[in-house]
């Protein structure tokens, strides 16, 4: 991804605000590469949410302990970076 603009969205299936912004992310996915970082979530719950709501991400990275997110400066969800 070096040199290519993209959006990283930190989200969780249990996050009410993440669910609220999901339709906007689905629209955005058609204009810029969108990647997801699933934060402190259970894999089954995250997969079920994406099946139900639609998956706007090119790829999703699981971060069940939140360690990667903390390294990025994330302390909650949702957070989105360009």
Tab-separated table of N, CA, C and O in Angstrom:
chain	number	residue	atom	x	y	z
A	1	UNK	N	0.810	-1.211	0.000
A	1	UNK	CA	0.000	0.000	0.000
A	1	UNK	C	0.845	1.263	0.000
A	1	UNK	O	0.308	2.350	-0.066
A	2	UNK	N	2.137	1.093	0.081
A	2	UNK	CA	3.013	2.256	0.126
A	2	UNK	C	2.817	3.112	-1.122
A	2	UNK	O	2.866	2.621	-2.239
A	3	UNK	N	2.579	4.388	-0.901
A	3	UNK	CA	2.412	5.328	-1.993
A	3	UNK	C	1.004	5.378	-2.560
A	3	UNK	O	0.722	6.183	-3.433
A	4	UNK	N	0.125	4.538	-2.072
A	4	UNK	CA	-1.261	4.504	-2.553
A	4	UNK	C	-2.181	5.019	-1.449
A	4	UNK	O	-2.140	4.519	-0.324
A	5	UNK	N	-3.022	6.019	-1.730
A	5	UNK	CA	-3.939	6.479	-0.685
A	5	UNK	C	-4.970	5.388	-0.375
A	5	UNK	O	-5.440	4.693	-1.276
A	6	UNK	N	-5.280	5.251	0.899
A	6	UNK	CA	-6.301	4.295	1.318
A	6	UNK	C	-6.884	4.757	2.643
A	6	UNK	O	-6.341	5.640	3.302
A	7	UNK	N	-7.995	4.160	3.021
A	7	UNK	CA	-8.657	4.467	4.279
A	7	UNK	C	-8.563	3.231	5.171
A	7	UNK	O	-8.820	2.111	4.722
A	8	UNK	N	-8.202	3.457	6.432
A	8	UNK	CA	-8.208	2.406	7.441
A	8	UNK	C	-9.288	2.750	8.451
A	8	UNK	O	-9.256	3.806	9.074
A	9	UNK	N	-10.246	1.850	8.589
A	9	UNK	CA	-11.349	2.041	9.527
A	9	UNK	C	-11.214	1.033	10.659
A	9	UNK	O	-11.167	-0.166	10.424
A	10	UNK	N	-11.143	1.541	11.882
A	10	UNK	CA	-11.086	0.700	13.074
A	10	UNK	C	-12.516	0.556	13.580
A	10	UNK	O	-13.179	1.550	13.881
A	11	UNK	N	-12.981	-0.680	13.673
A	11	UNK	CA	-14.388	-0.933	13.968
A	11	UNK	C	-14.545	-2.190	14.810
A	11	UNK	O	-13.619	-2.972	14.977
A	12	UNK	N	-15.770	-2.374	15.325
A	12	UNK	CA	-16.132	-3.577	16.066
A	12	UNK	C	-17.623	-3.825	15.884
A	12	UNK	O	-18.409	-2.874	15.752
A	13	UNK	N	-18.003	-5.079	15.888
A	13	UNK	CA	-19.415	-5.417	15.698
A	13	UNK	C	-20.273	-4.941	16.870
A	13	UNK	O	-21.460	-4.671	16.697
A	14	UNK	N	-19.700	-4.792	18.048
A	14	UNK	CA	-20.435	-4.366	19.238
A	14	UNK	C	-20.544	-2.840	19.360
A	14	UNK	O	-21.220	-2.334	20.250
A	15	UNK	N	-19.900	-2.121	18.463
A	15	UNK	CA	-19.828	-0.661	18.522
A	15	UNK	C	-21.036	-0.028	17.819
A	15	UNK	O	-21.191	-0.143	16.605
A	16	UNK	N	-21.875	0.654	18.588
A	16	UNK	CA	-23.087	1.280	18.047
A	16	UNK	C	-22.742	2.323	16.989
A	16	UNK	O	-23.379	2.391	15.930
A	17	UNK	N	-21.738	3.149	17.238
A	17	UNK	CA	-21.362	4.183	16.267
A	17	UNK	C	-20.766	3.578	14.997
A	17	UNK	O	-20.928	4.141	13.910
A	18	UNK	N	-20.066	2.458	15.134
A	18	UNK	CA	-19.531	1.773	13.957
A	18	UNK	C	-20.672	1.320	13.052
A	18	UNK	O	-20.602	1.443	11.826
A	19	UNK	N	-21.704	0.788	13.665
A	19	UNK	CA	-22.871	0.336	12.893
A	19	UNK	C	-23.554	1.514	12.209
A	19	UNK	O	-23.997	1.407	11.073
A	20	UNK	N	-23.597	2.650	12.884
A	20	UNK	CA	-24.240	3.833	12.315
A	20	UNK	C	-23.474	4.378	11.113
A	20	UNK	O	-24.087	4.865	10.155
A	21	UNK	N	-22.149	4.293	11.138
A	21	UNK	CA	-21.360	4.843	10.033
A	21	UNK	C	-21.167	3.846	8.885
A	21	UNK	O	-20.656	4.206	7.831
A	22	UNK	N	-21.583	2.610	9.083
A	22	UNK	CA	-21.334	1.559	8.098
A	22	UNK	C	-21.896	1.883	6.700
A	22	UNK	O	-21.198	1.660	5.708
A	23	UNK	N	-23.114	2.415	6.574
A	23	UNK	CA	-23.607	2.760	5.235
A	23	UNK	C	-22.720	3.778	4.512
A	23	UNK	O	-22.494	3.673	3.306
A	24	UNK	N	-22.193	4.749	5.236
A	24	UNK	CA	-21.296	5.738	4.633
A	24	UNK	C	-20.006	5.068	4.153
A	24	UNK	O	-19.511	5.362	3.065
A	25	UNK	N	-19.472	4.150	4.949
A	25	UNK	CA	-18.262	3.433	4.539
A	25	UNK	C	-18.523	2.601	3.290
A	25	UNK	O	-17.661	2.500	2.419
A	26	UNK	N	-19.705	2.021	3.198
A	26	UNK	CA	-20.057	1.245	2.000
A	26	UNK	C	-20.044	2.126	0.761
A	26	UNK	O	-19.590	1.699	-0.303
A	27	UNK	N	-20.527	3.352	0.888
A	27	UNK	CA	-20.473	4.300	-0.231
A	27	UNK	C	-19.038	4.696	-0.547
A	27	UNK	O	-18.647	4.784	-1.705
A	28	UNK	N	-18.254	4.948	0.462
A	28	UNK	CA	-16.864	5.369	0.308
A	28	UNK	C	-16.018	4.288	-0.365
A	28	UNK	O	-15.098	4.598	-1.119
A	29	UNK	N	-16.337	3.042	-0.121
A	29	UNK	CA	-15.547	1.928	-0.654
A	29	UNK	C	-15.478	1.938	-2.178
A	29	UNK	O	-14.523	1.410	-2.749
A	30	UNK	N	-16.424	2.551	-2.829
A	30	UNK	CA	-16.405	2.631	-4.281
A	30	UNK	C	-15.463	3.692	-4.820
A	30	UNK	O	-15.196	3.738	-6.021
A	31	UNK	N	-14.928	4.546	-3.948
A	31	UNK	CA	-14.093	5.650	-4.413
A	31	UNK	C	-12.642	5.570	-3.955
A	31	UNK	O	-11.778	6.191	-4.569
A	32	UNK	N	-12.380	4.854	-2.883
A	32	UNK	CA	-11.022	4.752	-2.340
A	32	UNK	C	-10.875	3.372	-1.695
A	32	UNK	O	-11.839	2.843	-1.150
A	33	UNK	N	-9.685	2.782	-1.767
A	33	UNK	CA	-9.487	1.486	-1.109
A	33	UNK	C	-9.749	1.608	0.403
A	33	UNK	O	-9.223	2.507	1.062
A	34	UNK	N	-10.567	0.717	0.916
A	34	UNK	CA	-10.979	0.744	2.308
A	34	UNK	C	-10.571	-0.565	2.980
A	34	UNK	O	-10.901	-1.644	2.503
A	35	UNK	N	-9.837	-0.440	4.083
A	35	UNK	CA	-9.384	-1.602	4.854
A	35	UNK	C	-9.929	-1.478	6.268
A	35	UNK	O	-10.072	-0.378	6.790
A	36	UNK	N	-10.214	-2.612	6.878
A	36	UNK	CA	-10.772	-2.620	8.220
A	36	UNK	C	-9.812	-3.218	9.232
A	36	UNK	O	-9.087	-4.169	8.931
A	37	UNK	N	-9.828	-2.655	10.428
A	37	UNK	CA	-9.116	-3.217	11.561
A	37	UNK	C	-10.180	-3.525	12.609
A	37	UNK	O	-10.779	-2.619	13.189
A	38	UNK	N	-10.463	-4.799	12.788
A	38	UNK	CA	-11.503	-5.235	13.714
A	38	UNK	C	-10.929	-5.245	15.128
A	38	UNK	O	-10.062	-6.047	15.454
A	39	UNK	N	-11.428	-4.357	15.971
A	39	UNK	CA	-10.856	-4.023	17.279
A	39	UNK	C	-11.576	-4.725	18.422
A	39	UNK	O	-12.791	-4.553	18.591
A	40	UNK	N	-10.820	-5.505	19.187
A	40	UNK	CA	-11.329	-6.140	20.413
A	40	UNK	C	-12.696	-6.780	20.211
A	40	UNK	O	-13.643	-6.512	20.964
A	41	UNK	N	-12.780	-7.622	19.216
A	41	UNK	CA	-14.047	-8.236	18.824
A	41	UNK	C	-13.867	-9.749	18.756
A	41	UNK	O	-12.747	-10.252	18.696
A	42	UNK	N	-14.956	-10.463	18.752
A	42	UNK	CA	-14.936	-11.903	18.523
A	42	UNK	C	-15.074	-12.134	17.021
A	42	UNK	O	-15.905	-11.498	16.366
A	43	UNK	N	-14.246	-13.013	16.483
A	43	UNK	CA	-14.235	-13.256	15.045
A	43	UNK	C	-15.592	-13.633	14.482
A	43	UNK	O	-15.991	-13.138	13.430
A	44	UNK	N	-16.316	-14.502	15.176
A	44	UNK	CA	-17.630	-14.925	14.690
A	44	UNK	C	-18.611	-13.757	14.631
A	44	UNK	O	-19.385	-13.635	13.687
A	45	UNK	N	-18.574	-12.901	15.639
A	45	UNK	CA	-19.472	-11.742	15.666
A	45	UNK	C	-19.126	-10.768	14.547
A	45	UNK	O	-20.017	-10.217	13.897
A	46	UNK	N	-17.842	-10.558	14.306
A	46	UNK	CA	-17.409	-9.641	13.237
A	46	UNK	C	-17.823	-10.171	11.868
A	46	UNK	O	-18.362	-9.427	11.044
A	47	UNK	N	-17.584	-11.465	11.627
A	47	UNK	CA	-17.977	-12.055	10.336
A	47	UNK	C	-19.485	-11.992	10.135
A	47	UNK	O	-19.962	-11.656	9.051
A	48	UNK	N	-20.246	-12.285	11.185
A	48	UNK	CA	-21.706	-12.241	11.085
A	48	UNK	C	-22.195	-10.828	10.754
A	48	UNK	O	-23.105	-10.653	9.940
A	49	UNK	N	-21.581	-9.815	11.386
A	49	UNK	CA	-21.977	-8.430	11.108
A	49	UNK	C	-21.715	-8.070	9.648
A	49	UNK	O	-22.549	-7.463	8.984
A	50	UNK	N	-20.550	-8.457	9.134
A	50	UNK	CA	-20.217	-8.125	7.748
A	50	UNK	C	-21.114	-8.871	6.764
A	50	UNK	O	-21.446	-8.338	5.706
A	51	UNK	N	-21.528	-10.065	7.104
A	51	UNK	CA	-22.467	-10.802	6.250
A	51	UNK	C	-23.819	-10.094	6.255
A	51	UNK	O	-24.444	-9.906	5.214
A	52	UNK	N	-24.255	-9.682	7.427
A	52	UNK	CA	-25.559	-9.020	7.564
A	52	UNK	C	-25.583	-7.641	6.912
A	52	UNK	O	-26.501	-7.313	6.166
A	53	UNK	N	-24.575	-6.823	7.174
A	53	UNK	CA	-24.577	-5.423	6.734
A	53	UNK	C	-23.877	-5.194	5.407
A	53	UNK	O	-24.015	-4.140	4.810
A	54	UNK	N	-23.106	-6.174	4.957
A	54	UNK	CA	-22.306	-6.009	3.749
A	54	UNK	C	-20.879	-5.665	4.136
A	54	UNK	O	-20.638	-4.973	5.121
A	55	UNK	N	-19.948	-6.161	3.360
A	55	UNK	CA	-18.535	-5.962	3.654
A	55	UNK	C	-17.931	-4.947	2.693
A	55	UNK	O	-17.673	-5.256	1.541
A	56	UNK	N	-17.678	-3.720	3.167
A	56	UNK	CA	-17.112	-2.695	2.294
A	56	UNK	C	-15.588	-2.761	2.178
A	56	UNK	O	-14.996	-2.023	1.406
A	57	UNK	N	-14.954	-3.641	2.955
A	57	UNK	CA	-13.496	-3.659	3.070
A	57	UNK	C	-12.839	-4.558	2.030
A	57	UNK	O	-13.331	-5.635	1.731
A	58	UNK	N	-11.692	-4.118	1.538
A	58	UNK	CA	-10.872	-4.983	0.671
A	58	UNK	C	-10.273	-6.114	1.483
A	58	UNK	O	-10.094	-7.218	0.993
A	59	UNK	N	-9.926	-5.812	2.719
A	59	UNK	CA	-9.399	-6.814	3.651
A	59	UNK	C	-9.665	-6.323	5.068
A	59	UNK	O	-9.770	-5.117	5.304
A	60	UNK	N	-9.790	-7.276	5.976
A	60	UNK	CA	-9.992	-6.957	7.385
A	60	UNK	C	-8.924	-7.674	8.198
A	60	UNK	O	-8.697	-8.869	8.016
A	61	UNK	N	-8.286	-6.936	9.074
A	61	UNK	CA	-7.289	-7.492	9.971
A	61	UNK	C	-7.914	-7.590	11.357
A	61	UNK	O	-8.497	-6.623	11.846
A	62	UNK	N	-7.820	-8.770	11.967
A	62	UNK	CA	-8.356	-8.962	13.316
A	62	UNK	C	-7.346	-8.491	14.352
A	62	UNK	O	-6.161	-8.794	14.256
A	63	UNK	N	-7.822	-7.757	15.322
A	63	UNK	CA	-6.999	-7.258	16.425
A	63	UNK	C	-7.747	-7.548	17.734
A	63	UNK	O	-8.221	-6.633	18.405
A	64	UNK	N	-7.885	-8.844	18.103
A	64	UNK	CA	-8.735	-9.209	19.236
A	64	UNK	C	-8.279	-8.659	20.580
A	64	UNK	O	-9.103	-8.430	21.465
A	65	UNK	N	-6.997	-8.420	20.744
A	65	UNK	CA	-6.494	-7.864	22.002
A	65	UNK	C	-6.331	-6.352	21.956
A	65	UNK	O	-6.031	-5.731	22.975
A	66	UNK	N	-6.486	-5.758	20.792
A	66	UNK	CA	-6.356	-4.311	20.647
A	66	UNK	C	-4.927	-3.805	20.645
A	66	UNK	O	-4.700	-2.601	20.706
A	67	UNK	N	-3.960	-4.699	20.544
A	67	UNK	CA	-2.556	-4.284	20.613
A	67	UNK	C	-2.133	-3.434	19.424
A	67	UNK	O	-1.475	-2.405	19.595
A	68	UNK	N	-2.496	-3.843	18.222
A	68	UNK	CA	-2.136	-3.056	17.038
A	68	UNK	C	-2.820	-1.701	17.076
A	68	UNK	O	-2.196	-0.671	16.801
A	69	UNK	N	-4.082	-1.684	17.429
A	69	UNK	CA	-4.810	-0.419	17.503
A	69	UNK	C	-4.151	0.540	18.490
A	69	UNK	O	-4.007	1.731	18.204
A	70	UNK	N	-3.744	0.027	19.634
A	70	UNK	CA	-3.073	0.884	20.612
A	70	UNK	C	-1.776	1.448	20.062
A	70	UNK	O	-1.442	2.608	20.312
A	71	UNK	N	-1.041	0.646	19.287
A	71	UNK	CA	0.188	1.141	18.659
A	71	UNK	C	-0.115	2.263	17.674
A	71	UNK	O	0.716	3.140	17.448
A	72	UNK	N	-1.303	2.240	17.075
A	72	UNK	CA	-1.713	3.284	16.136
A	72	UNK	C	-2.314	4.495	16.848
A	72	UNK	O	-2.663	5.485	16.207
A	73	UNK	N	-2.472	4.412	18.165
A	73	UNK	CA	-3.040	5.524	18.920
A	73	UNK	C	-4.536	5.445	19.102
A	73	UNK	O	-5.170	6.409	19.510
A	74	UNK	N	-5.114	4.294	18.832
A	74	UNK	CA	-6.559	4.107	18.963
A	74	UNK	C	-6.887	3.722	20.399
A	74	UNK	O	-6.241	2.864	20.980
A	75	UNK	N	-7.910	4.354	20.951
A	75	UNK	CA	-8.374	3.999	22.286
A	75	UNK	C	-9.862	3.707	22.295
A	75	UNK	O	-10.446	3.505	23.343
A	76	UNK	N	-10.486	3.707	21.135
A	76	UNK	CA	-11.910	3.415	21.031
A	76	UNK	C	-12.307	3.306	19.579
A	76	UNK	O	-11.495	3.506	18.683
A	77	UNK	N	-13.550	2.985	19.383
A	77	UNK	CA	-14.057	2.840	18.028
A	77	UNK	C	-15.273	3.733	17.855
A	77	UNK	O	-15.935	4.058	18.841
A	78	UNK	N	-15.574	4.114	16.668
A	78	UNK	CA	-14.785	3.948	15.456
A	78	UNK	C	-13.713	5.023	15.335
A	78	UNK	O	-13.831	6.107	15.902
A	79	UNK	N	-12.700	4.693	14.609
A	79	UNK	CA	-11.675	5.660	14.194
A	79	UNK	C	-11.340	5.369	12.746
A	79	UNK	O	-11.276	4.205	12.356
A	80	UNK	N	-11.137	6.408	11.981
A	80	UNK	CA	-10.871	6.250	10.561
A	80	UNK	C	-9.699	7.147	10.165
A	80	UNK	O	-9.649	8.311	10.567
A	81	UNK	N	-8.800	6.566	9.387
A	81	UNK	CA	-7.593	7.272	8.959
A	81	UNK	C	-7.476	7.236	7.444
A	81	UNK	O	-7.768	6.221	6.832
A	82	UNK	N	-7.023	8.318	6.862
A	82	UNK	CA	-6.737	8.382	5.427
A	82	UNK	C	-5.242	8.375	5.262
A	82	UNK	O	-4.531	9.105	5.899
